């Protein structure tokens, strides 16, 4: 028996706020120049894709979130998941993919998969259930690849059936397990260290293979044999642009057809260049963006200081200046974006909104031993409070937001400098806790569990200097939060889940492990000049973002615009 990816009985639907950005601007003559300036053309079967993540190292390991294939999203075209789930419609049943059927036992500690027969690896070898079992064993044996920290126990395979048991209920991790990229045993079993394996000649079951790799551009080509109908797109060209401005320019002149990039003044800067074909669609769910604070570093280990910081940060200014009004403000102190999170709010937070209170923050600090020396805030020990706010160079939305935050913190005497790093350097620093504070997104899912687990799970807690790629980058050490997360994950009824979730909201509000700012869309910019069939508000079959697993589903749905 196959069951859906989430239980309708126990989970409220979190469809989120769907932000549809209309094509409001007037026409221009850019369209007439597009195919004469090096731009792409659906007529030759090419689709151009790009992200503002800079030059890439030659690493296509699909199980590493730091690889080029993850950063640009092309791993989704080479490797495939067991089930294709829709992150913007979590109530939907997942689509069978490399697994034809799946079922759980009553307490979600055992998963039985019926693996599809027929797919082949791109080197011609047969895909089998042994590859699925091998991949799960790989994740069990290598914590650095197990980003979801899935507690695998026994993994067995018989025929085309794979049975996986877990040490605790996986009710909340179903989608993470379904979305595992499956790798070929006949290749990966020969790899000495899969956690550092660069996979420079990737072999997958997907419809594309790696043709060429340079730090700037990666080209994939369609292979002849694929277990589904071949996509119309014959070649995919992925580019790592140096920053948001470079990616935006490429979008506006038609050189880049598909991206996820922050564009200030998007109507004039992007849409007006071809209002008939240029589109944005930014659907959101329960994930958020916010200021992650390193709670292991002094003085930010003091909850009073974090509370004061939370009181002065201007979410509305970040929404307007940092994100050009495109990302909705998170007004609830719980961090839940509304209306997506409305059904989950604890009674004490229903109708409560965050309000800036600079005077209240200064009073709170003084009541707890902090003093002011002119404009400078001093700790109870007499040390000035300074901090660095860091994000990747070129991420203009985040950097503008950090400037707002720096100005806000100055109002309570905190000297906060804005610093930049390369994407890889920033990511490694965040994983290892080498920062004071950084703007970063959270996981999202069908319930707020995914967000709170990403921020507060003590099972992910690592000392500074040791990587924690699965989350809890701020080293938040709260056994109470950990207990509530486990109670939610292992609950057997709605009442117990609600009680645990209410406790998580209280801890998040009172202890401020991170400061929520705006909702996190899973959006994209895309052009219909050469290709049609994109997901939209009218046809939300998948999130449109090119780095999601559903990117393959999007490409399989595309058709040439000329018919």
Coordinates of C-alpha atoms in Angstrom, one line a residue:
X1 CA 0.0 0.0 0.0
X2 CA 1.3 3.4 -0.9
X3 CA 0.5 6.3 1.5
X4 CA 0.8 10.0 0.7
X5 CA 3.8 12.0 1.7
X6 CA 1.9 13.6 4.6
X7 CA -1.1 12.6 6.6
X8 CA -4.2 14.7 5.8
X9 CA -5.7 13.7 9.1
X10 CA -2.9 15.1 11.2
X11 CA -1.4 18.0 9.2
X12 CA -3.0 21.3 8.4
X13 CA -2.6 22.5 4.9
X14 CA 0.1 25.1 4.6
X15 CA -0.4 26.5 1.2
X16 CA 1.3 29.8 2.2
X17 CA 1.0 33.2 0.6
X18 CA 1.4 33.1 -3.2
X19 CA 2.9 36.2 -4.4
X20 CA 2.1 36.8 -8.1
X21 CA 3.9 39.8 -9.5
X22 CA 2.0 41.3 -12.4
X23 CA 3.6 42.5 -15.6
X24 CA 2.9 46.2 -15.1
X25 CA 5.6 48.0 -17.0
X26 CA 5.5 49.2 -20.6
X27 CA 7.0 47.6 -23.6
X28 CA 10.6 48.2 -24.8
X29 CA 12.6 47.2 -27.8
X30 CA 14.8 44.8 -25.9
X31 CA 12.9 41.8 -27.2
X32 CA 13.9 42.5 -30.8
X33 CA 17.6 42.3 -29.8
X34 CA 17.6 39.2 -27.6
X35 CA 18.6 36.6 -30.1
X36 CA 21.2 38.8 -31.7
X37 CA 23.3 39.4 -28.6
X38 CA 24.3 35.9 -27.6
X39 CA 21.0 35.1 -25.9
X40 CA 19.4 31.6 -25.9
X41 CA 16.8 30.2 -28.3
X42 CA 14.3 27.5 -27.8
X43 CA 14.7 26.9 -31.5
X44 CA 18.0 25.2 -31.0
X45 CA 16.9 23.3 -27.9
X46 CA 18.9 25.3 -25.4
X47 CA 17.7 26.6 -22.0
X48 CA 19.9 29.0 -20.0
X49 CA 19.9 28.8 -16.2
X50 CA 21.9 30.8 -13.7
X51 CA 22.3 31.8 -10.1
X52 CA 24.3 34.7 -8.5
X53 CA 26.6 32.3 -6.7
X54 CA 29.9 33.1 -8.4
X55 CA 32.5 30.8 -10.1
X56 CA 32.2 27.2 -9.1
X57 CA 34.7 24.5 -8.2
X58 CA 34.4 21.3 -10.2
X59 CA 32.3 19.3 -7.8
X60 CA 29.1 17.6 -8.8
X61 CA 28.5 15.5 -5.7
X62 CA 24.7 15.5 -5.4
X63 CA 24.8 14.6 -1.7
X64 CA 26.9 17.6 -0.7
X65 CA 25.0 20.9 -0.3
X66 CA 28.2 22.8 -1.0
X67 CA 28.8 21.3 -4.4
X68 CA 28.4 23.2 -7.7
X69 CA 25.6 20.9 -8.6
X70 CA 23.7 21.9 -5.5
X71 CA 24.6 25.6 -5.8
X72 CA 23.4 26.0 -9.4
X73 CA 20.8 23.2 -9.2
X74 CA 21.9 21.0 -12.0
X75 CA 22.2 17.9 -9.8
X76 CA 18.4 17.6 -10.2
X77 CA 18.9 17.0 -13.9
X78 CA 21.4 14.2 -13.5
X79 CA 20.3 12.4 -10.2
X80 CA 16.7 11.6 -9.2
X81 CA 14.8 11.2 -6.0
X82 CA 12.5 8.4 -4.9
X83 CA 9.4 10.6 -4.8
X84 CA 8.7 14.0 -6.3
X85 CA 7.0 16.2 -3.7
X86 CA 5.6 19.7 -4.2
X87 CA 6.9 22.1 -1.6
X88 CA 4.3 24.8 -2.3
X89 CA 1.4 22.3 -2.0
X90 CA 2.5 20.1 0.9
X91 CA -1.0 18.6 1.2
X92 CA -0.5 16.8 -2.2
X93 CA 0.5 13.2 -2.5
X94 CA 4.0 12.9 -3.9
X95 CA 4.5 11.6 -7.4
X96 CA 6.1 8.2 -7.8
X97 CA 9.6 8.6 -9.3
X98 CA 12.4 6.1 -8.7
X99 CA 10.1 4.5 -6.1
X100 CA 6.7 3.2 -7.5
X101 CA 5.2 2.7 -4.1
X102 CA 6.0 3.4 -0.4
X103 CA 4.4 2.7 2.9
X104 CA 5.1 3.3 6.6
X105 CA 4.3 1.3 9.7
X106 CA 2.0 2.9 12.3
X107 CA 4.7 4.7 14.3
X108 CA 6.7 5.8 11.2
X109 CA 9.8 3.8 12.2
X110 CA 9.8 1.5 9.1
X111 CA 9.6 2.4 5.5
X112 CA 9.0 -0.1 2.7
X113 CA 9.8 1.0 -0.8
X114 CA 8.9 -0.7 -4.1
X115 CA 11.7 0.4 -6.4
X116 CA 10.9 1.1 -10.1
X117 CA 12.2 -1.3 -12.7
X118 CA 13.4 0.0 -16.0
X119 CA 15.6 3.1 -15.4
X120 CA 19.2 2.9 -16.4
X121 CA 22.3 4.8 -15.3
X122 CA 23.7 7.2 -17.9
X123 CA 26.7 4.8 -18.4
X124 CA 24.3 2.1 -19.5
X125 CA 24.2 0.0 -16.3
X126 CA 20.9 -1.1 -14.9
X127 CA 19.3 0.8 -12.0
X128 CA 18.2 -1.5 -9.2
X129 CA 16.9 -1.6 -5.7
X130 CA 20.4 -2.4 -4.6
X131 CA 21.4 1.2 -5.6
X132 CA 18.7 2.6 -3.3
X133 CA 19.8 0.4 -0.4
X134 CA 23.4 1.3 -1.0
X135 CA 22.6 5.1 -1.0
X136 CA 20.8 4.9 2.3
X137 CA 23.7 2.9 3.8
X138 CA 26.0 5.6 2.5
X139 CA 24.0 8.3 4.4
X140 CA 24.0 6.1 7.5
X141 CA 27.7 5.6 7.5
X142 CA 28.7 9.2 6.6
X143 CA 27.2 11.9 8.8
X144 CA 28.6 14.6 6.5
X145 CA 26.3 13.4 3.7
X146 CA 23.3 13.0 6.0
X147 CA 22.2 16.6 6.0
X148 CA 18.8 15.7 7.5
X149 CA 20.4 13.8 10.3
X150 CA 18.1 10.8 9.6
X151 CA 18.6 8.1 12.3
X152 CA 18.9 5.1 10.0
X153 CA 19.0 1.7 11.6
X154 CA 18.7 -1.4 9.4
X155 CA 18.6 -1.2 5.6
X156 CA 17.6 -4.4 3.8
X157 CA 16.9 -5.2 0.1
X158 CA 15.1 -8.1 -1.4
X159 CA 14.2 -8.1 -5.1
X160 CA 12.8 -4.6 -5.9
X161 CA 11.8 -4.0 -2.3
X162 CA 13.9 -1.9 0.1
X163 CA 13.0 -1.8 3.8
X164 CA 14.5 0.9 6.0
X165 CA 14.1 1.1 9.8
X166 CA 14.8 4.1 12.0
X167 CA 15.6 4.6 15.7
X168 CA 12.7 7.0 16.1
X169 CA 9.5 8.2 14.3
X170 CA 10.2 9.8 10.9
X171 CA 6.8 11.4 10.6
X172 CA 8.4 14.8 10.2
X173 CA 11.2 13.6 7.9
X174 CA 9.2 11.8 5.3
X175 CA 9.8 14.3 2.6
X176 CA 13.6 14.5 3.3
X177 CA 13.8 10.7 2.9
X178 CA 11.7 10.7 -0.3
X179 CA 13.9 13.4 -1.8
X180 CA 17.2 11.5 -1.4
X181 CA 19.2 11.6 -4.5
X182 CA 20.0 8.0 -5.4
X183 CA 23.6 7.3 -6.6
X184 CA 25.0 4.2 -8.4
X185 CA 26.5 1.5 -6.2
X186 CA 28.9 0.3 -9.0
X187 CA 30.7 3.7 -9.0
X188 CA 30.3 5.0 -5.4
X189 CA 31.3 1.7 -3.8
X190 CA 34.8 2.3 -5.2
X191 CA 35.0 5.8 -3.7
X192 CA 37.4 6.1 -0.7
X193 CA 35.7 9.1 1.0
X194 CA 32.2 10.0 -0.3
X195 CA 32.2 13.1 1.9
X196 CA 35.0 14.7 -0.2
X197 CA 34.2 12.9 -3.5
X198 CA 34.0 15.6 -6.3
X199 CA 32.1 13.4 -8.7
X200 CA 33.5 15.1 -11.7
X201 CA 32.0 12.6 -14.2
X202 CA 28.6 12.2 -12.6
X203 CA 26.5 9.2 -13.6
X204 CA 22.8 9.4 -12.8
X205 CA 19.4 8.1 -13.8
X206 CA 18.2 11.6 -15.0
X207 CA 17.8 12.6 -18.6
X208 CA 21.0 14.7 -18.7
X209 CA 24.7 14.2 -18.5
X210 CA 27.5 16.6 -17.9
X211 CA 29.0 17.8 -21.2
X212 CA 31.5 20.5 -20.1
X213 CA 32.5 22.2 -16.9
X214 CA 34.2 25.6 -16.4
X215 CA 34.1 27.7 -13.2
X216 CA 31.6 30.0 -15.0
X217 CA 29.5 27.7 -17.1
X218 CA 28.4 24.1 -16.8
X219 CA 26.7 22.5 -19.8
X220 CA 24.4 19.5 -19.7
X221 CA 23.3 17.5 -22.7
X222 CA 20.2 15.3 -23.1
X223 CA 21.0 11.6 -23.2
X224 CA 19.3 9.2 -25.6
X225 CA 17.9 6.7 -23.1
X226 CA 15.7 7.8 -20.2
X227 CA 12.9 5.9 -18.5
X228 CA 10.4 8.7 -19.1
X229 CA 9.6 10.7 -22.2
X230 CA 12.6 12.7 -23.2
X231 CA 12.5 16.4 -22.4
X232 CA 12.2 18.9 -25.2
X233 CA 15.2 20.8 -23.9
X234 CA 18.2 19.3 -25.5
X235 CA 20.9 21.3 -23.6
X236 CA 21.0 23.1 -20.3
X237 CA 23.6 25.9 -19.8
X238 CA 24.2 26.8 -16.1
X239 CA 26.1 30.0 -15.3
X240 CA 27.4 31.2 -11.9
X241 CA 27.0 35.0 -12.0
X242 CA 29.3 37.0 -9.8
X243 CA 26.4 38.9 -8.1
X244 CA 22.7 39.8 -8.2
X245 CA 23.4 42.7 -10.6
X246 CA 25.2 40.6 -13.2
X247 CA 22.4 38.0 -13.1
X248 CA 19.7 40.7 -13.4
X249 CA 21.4 42.2 -16.4
X250 CA 21.6 38.8 -18.1
X251 CA 17.8 38.3 -17.3
X252 CA 16.9 41.7 -18.7
X253 CA 18.8 41.2 -22.0
X254 CA 17.5 37.7 -22.5
X255 CA 20.8 36.0 -22.1
X256 CA 19.5 34.2 -19.0
X257 CA 16.1 32.6 -19.1
X258 CA 15.7 31.0 -15.6
X259 CA 17.0 32.2 -12.3
X260 CA 16.2 33.0 -8.7
X261 CA 17.7 36.3 -7.9
X262 CA 16.7 39.3 -5.9
X263 CA 15.8 42.3 -8.2
X264 CA 15.2 45.7 -6.7
X265 CA 12.6 47.7 -8.7
X266 CA 11.9 44.5 -10.6
X267 CA 9.2 46.1 -12.8
X268 CA 11.5 48.7 -14.4
X269 CA 14.7 46.7 -14.2
X270 CA 13.4 43.4 -15.5
X271 CA 9.7 43.1 -16.5
X272 CA 9.6 46.2 -18.6
X273 CA 12.3 44.8 -21.0
X274 CA 9.8 42.3 -22.3
X275 CA 6.4 42.4 -20.6
X276 CA 4.9 39.7 -22.8
X277 CA 7.5 37.1 -21.9
X278 CA 9.4 38.1 -18.7
X279 CA 7.7 36.7 -15.5
X280 CA 8.3 36.4 -11.8
X281 CA 6.4 34.0 -9.5
X282 CA 7.4 33.8 -5.8
X283 CA 5.1 31.4 -3.9
X284 CA 5.9 31.0 -0.2
X285 CA 5.2 28.5 2.5
X286 CA 6.4 28.3 6.1
X287 CA 10.1 28.9 5.6
X288 CA 11.5 32.3 6.6
X289 CA 14.6 34.5 6.5
X290 CA 16.1 35.9 9.6
X291 CA 19.2 37.0 11.5
X292 CA 20.9 33.9 12.9
X293 CA 22.8 34.8 16.1
X294 CA 25.8 32.8 17.3
X295 CA 24.6 32.1 20.8
X296 CA 27.8 30.4 21.7
X297 CA 29.9 33.6 21.4
X298 CA 30.0 36.2 24.1
X299 CA 28.1 38.5 24.7
X300 CA 25.4 37.0 22.4
X301 CA 25.1 34.0 24.7
X302 CA 23.1 36.5 26.9
X303 CA 19.4 36.1 26.2
X304 CA 18.7 39.7 27.4
X305 CA 21.0 41.1 24.7
X306 CA 19.3 39.0 22.0
X307 CA 15.9 40.1 23.3
X308 CA 16.9 43.7 23.0
X309 CA 18.3 43.2 19.5
X310 CA 15.0 41.6 18.5
X311 CA 13.1 44.6 19.9
X312 CA 14.8 47.1 17.6
X313 CA 15.2 45.4 14.3
X314 CA 12.8 46.9 11.7
X315 CA 11.2 44.1 9.8
X316 CA 9.1 46.6 7.7
X317 CA 12.3 48.4 6.5
X318 CA 13.9 45.1 5.6
X319 CA 10.8 44.1 3.7
X320 CA 10.8 47.4 1.7
X321 CA 14.5 48.2 1.3
X322 CA 16.1 44.9 1.5
X323 CA 13.6 42.8 -0.5
X324 CA 11.8 45.5 -2.6
X325 CA 8.5 44.5 -1.1
X326 CA 8.6 41.1 -2.7
X327 CA 9.1 39.0 0.5
X328 CA 6.2 39.3 3.0
X329 CA 7.1 40.7 6.5
X330 CA 7.1 38.2 9.3
X331 CA 4.9 40.0 11.9
X332 CA 4.3 37.3 14.4
X333 CA 6.9 37.0 17.2
X334 CA 6.8 33.2 16.7
X335 CA 8.5 33.5 13.3
X336 CA 5.5 32.0 11.6
X337 CA 4.6 33.8 8.3
X338 CA 0.9 34.6 8.0
X339 CA -1.6 33.4 6.8
X340 CA 0.4 30.2 6.1
X341 CA 1.1 29.7 9.9
X342 CA -2.2 30.9 11.2
X343 CA -3.6 27.5 12.1
X344 CA -0.5 26.6 14.1
X345 CA -0.3 29.7 16.4
X346 CA -0.3 29.1 20.1
X347 CA -3.3 30.8 21.9
X348 CA -1.1 33.4 23.6
X349 CA 0.4 34.5 20.2
X350 CA -2.8 34.8 18.2
X351 CA -3.3 38.3 17.0
X352 CA 0.1 39.4 18.5
X353 CA 2.4 41.3 16.1
X354 CA 6.0 42.4 16.6
X355 CA 6.4 46.1 17.3
X356 CA 9.7 48.0 17.3
X357 CA 10.5 49.4 20.8
X358 CA 13.9 51.1 21.0
X359 CA 13.2 52.8 24.4
X360 CA 12.0 49.5 25.8
X361 CA 15.1 47.7 24.5
X362 CA 17.4 50.3 26.2
X363 CA 15.4 50.0 29.4
X364 CA 15.7 46.2 29.3
X365 CA 19.4 46.3 28.9
X366 CA 19.9 48.8 31.7
X367 CA 17.7 46.7 34.1
X368 CA 20.1 43.8 33.5
X369 CA 23.4 45.5 34.1
X370 CA 24.2 47.0 30.7
X371 CA 25.3 50.6 30.6
X372 CA 25.9 53.3 28.0
X373 CA 29.1 55.2 27.5
X374 CA 27.9 58.0 25.2
X375 CA 26.4 56.1 22.3
X376 CA 28.2 52.9 23.0
X377 CA 26.6 49.9 24.8
X378 CA 28.7 48.3 27.5
X379 CA 28.2 44.8 28.9
X380 CA 27.8 44.3 32.7
X381 CA 31.6 43.7 32.7
X382 CA 32.2 47.1 31.0
X383 CA 33.1 45.8 27.5
X384 CA 31.7 47.5 24.4
X385 CA 29.3 45.5 22.4
X386 CA 30.5 45.1 18.9
X387 CA 29.7 42.6 16.2
X388 CA 30.1 41.7 12.6
X389 CA 27.1 41.0 10.2
X390 CA 28.2 38.9 7.3
X391 CA 26.7 37.5 4.1
X392 CA 28.1 36.7 0.6
X393 CA 29.3 39.6 -1.6
X394 CA 26.8 40.2 -4.4
X395 CA 23.7 39.1 -2.4
X396 CA 22.4 42.7 -2.5
X397 CA 19.1 41.9 -0.8
X398 CA 20.8 40.4 2.2
X399 CA 23.5 43.1 2.3
X400 CA 21.0 45.9 2.1
X401 CA 19.0 44.2 4.9
X402 CA 22.2 44.0 7.0
X403 CA 22.7 47.7 6.6
X404 CA 19.2 48.3 8.0
X405 CA 20.0 46.0 10.9
X406 CA 23.3 47.7 11.6
X407 CA 21.5 51.1 11.8
X408 CA 18.9 49.6 14.0
X409 CA 21.4 48.1 16.4
X410 CA 23.3 51.4 16.6
X411 CA 20.1 52.8 18.2
X412 CA 20.9 50.7 21.3
X413 CA 24.6 51.3 21.2
X414 CA 25.8 48.2 19.3
X415 CA 28.5 48.8 16.7
X416 CA 27.7 46.3 14.0
X417 CA 29.9 46.3 10.9
X418 CA 28.7 44.7 7.6
X419 CA 31.2 42.3 6.1
X420 CA 31.1 40.2 2.9
X421 CA 32.6 36.8 1.9
X422 CA 32.6 34.4 -1.0
X423 CA 29.6 32.1 -1.1
X424 CA 31.7 29.1 -0.3
X425 CA 33.6 30.9 2.4
X426 CA 30.4 32.1 4.0
X427 CA 28.7 28.7 3.8
X428 CA 31.7 27.0 5.4
X429 CA 31.8 29.7 8.1
X430 CA 28.1 29.4 8.9
X431 CA 28.3 25.6 9.1
X432 CA 31.3 25.8 11.5
X433 CA 29.8 28.7 13.7
X434 CA 32.5 31.2 12.6
X435 CA 30.3 34.3 12.7
X436 CA 28.6 36.7 15.1
X437 CA 25.4 37.1 13.1
X438 CA 24.3 36.4 9.5
X439 CA 21.1 36.6 7.5
X440 CA 20.1 33.1 6.4
X441 CA 17.0 31.2 5.4
X442 CA 15.4 28.3 7.3
X443 CA 13.9 25.1 6.2
X444 CA 10.3 25.0 5.4
X445 CA 7.7 22.2 5.3
X446 CA 4.1 21.3 5.9
X447 CA 4.3 22.4 9.5
X448 CA 6.5 24.8 11.5
X449 CA 8.5 21.9 12.9
X450 CA 10.9 22.1 10.0
X451 CA 11.7 25.8 10.7
X452 CA 12.1 25.3 14.5
X453 CA 14.1 22.1 14.1
X454 CA 16.5 23.9 11.7
X455 CA 17.1 26.7 14.2
X456 CA 16.9 25.0 17.6
X457 CA 17.6 21.2 17.4
X458 CA 20.1 20.3 20.1
X459 CA 20.7 17.0 18.2
X460 CA 22.5 19.2 15.6
X461 CA 24.5 21.1 18.2
X462 CA 28.3 21.1 17.5
X463 CA 31.1 23.1 19.1
X464 CA 32.4 26.1 17.2
X465 CA 34.8 24.9 14.6
X466 CA 33.0 21.7 13.8
X467 CA 30.5 21.7 10.9
X468 CA 26.8 21.5 11.5
X469 CA 25.5 21.5 7.9
X470 CA 22.1 20.3 9.0
X471 CA 21.2 23.4 10.9
X472 CA 21.5 25.0 14.4
X473 CA 24.2 27.2 12.9
X474 CA 23.8 29.6 15.9
X475 CA 24.8 26.8 18.4
X476 CA 21.5 27.3 20.3
X477 CA 21.8 25.0 23.3
X478 CA 18.3 24.3 24.7
X479 CA 17.5 20.8 26.0
X480 CA 13.9 22.1 26.4
X481 CA 13.6 22.9 22.7
X482 CA 15.2 19.6 21.8
X483 CA 12.7 17.7 24.0
X484 CA 9.8 19.6 22.5
X485 CA 11.0 18.8 19.0
X486 CA 11.3 15.1 19.8
X487 CA 7.9 15.2 21.5
X488 CA 6.4 16.7 18.3
X489 CA 8.2 14.2 16.0
X490 CA 7.2 11.2 18.1
X491 CA 3.7 12.2 19.0
X492 CA 0.9 9.8 18.2
X493 CA -2.0 12.3 18.1
X494 CA -2.8 15.9 17.3
X495 CA -3.2 17.1 20.9
X496 CA 0.4 16.0 21.8
X497 CA 1.8 17.7 18.6
X498 CA -0.1 20.9 19.4
X499 CA 1.3 21.0 23.0
X500 CA 4.9 20.4 21.8
X501 CA 4.5 23.1 19.0
X502 CA 3.2 25.6 21.5
X503 CA 6.2 25.0 23.7
X504 CA 8.5 25.5 20.7
X505 CA 6.9 28.8 19.9
X506 CA 7.3 30.0 23.6
X507 CA 11.0 29.1 23.5
X508 CA 11.6 30.8 20.2
X509 CA 9.9 34.0 21.3
X510 CA 11.5 34.2 24.8
X511 CA 15.0 33.0 24.0
X512 CA 15.5 34.5 20.5
X513 CA 17.8 32.0 18.9
X514 CA 17.3 33.9 15.7
X515 CA 15.4 37.0 14.7
X516 CA 12.8 36.4 11.9
X517 CA 12.5 39.1 9.2
X518 CA 10.6 38.0 6.1
X519 CA 8.9 35.0 4.6
X520 CA 11.0 32.8 2.3
X521 CA 9.6 32.4 -1.2
X522 CA 10.5 29.4 -3.4
X523 CA 10.4 31.6 -6.5
X524 CA 12.0 32.3 -9.9
X525 CA 12.3 34.6 -12.8
X526 CA 11.6 32.9 -16.1
X527 CA 11.0 33.8 -19.8
X528 CA 8.4 32.4 -22.1
X529 CA 10.2 33.8 -25.2
X530 CA 11.6 30.4 -26.1
X531 CA 10.0 27.9 -23.6
X532 CA 6.5 27.6 -22.2
X533 CA 5.0 25.3 -19.6
X534 CA 6.4 27.0 -16.5
X535 CA 4.7 26.6 -13.1
X536 CA 2.5 29.5 -12.2
X537 CA -0.2 30.6 -9.8
X538 CA -2.7 29.2 -12.3
X539 CA -0.8 25.9 -12.6
X540 CA 1.2 25.4 -9.4
X541 CA 2.4 21.9 -10.2
X542 CA 5.9 22.7 -8.7
X543 CA 7.9 25.4 -7.1
X544 CA 9.6 27.3 -9.9
X545 CA 13.1 27.8 -8.3
X546 CA 15.8 26.2 -10.4
X547 CA 17.8 24.8 -7.4
X548 CA 14.8 22.7 -6.1
X549 CA 14.5 19.0 -6.8
X550 CA 11.3 19.9 -8.7
X551 CA 13.5 21.6 -11.3
X552 CA 13.6 18.4 -13.3
X553 CA 9.8 18.2 -13.2
X554 CA 9.7 21.8 -14.6
X555 CA 12.1 21.0 -17.4
X556 CA 10.2 17.9 -18.3
X557 CA 7.1 20.1 -18.6
X558 CA 8.6 22.7 -20.9
X559 CA 7.8 22.9 -24.6
X560 CA 9.2 25.2 -27.3
X561 CA 7.2 28.5 -27.5
X562 CA 6.9 28.2 -31.2
X563 CA 5.1 24.8 -30.9

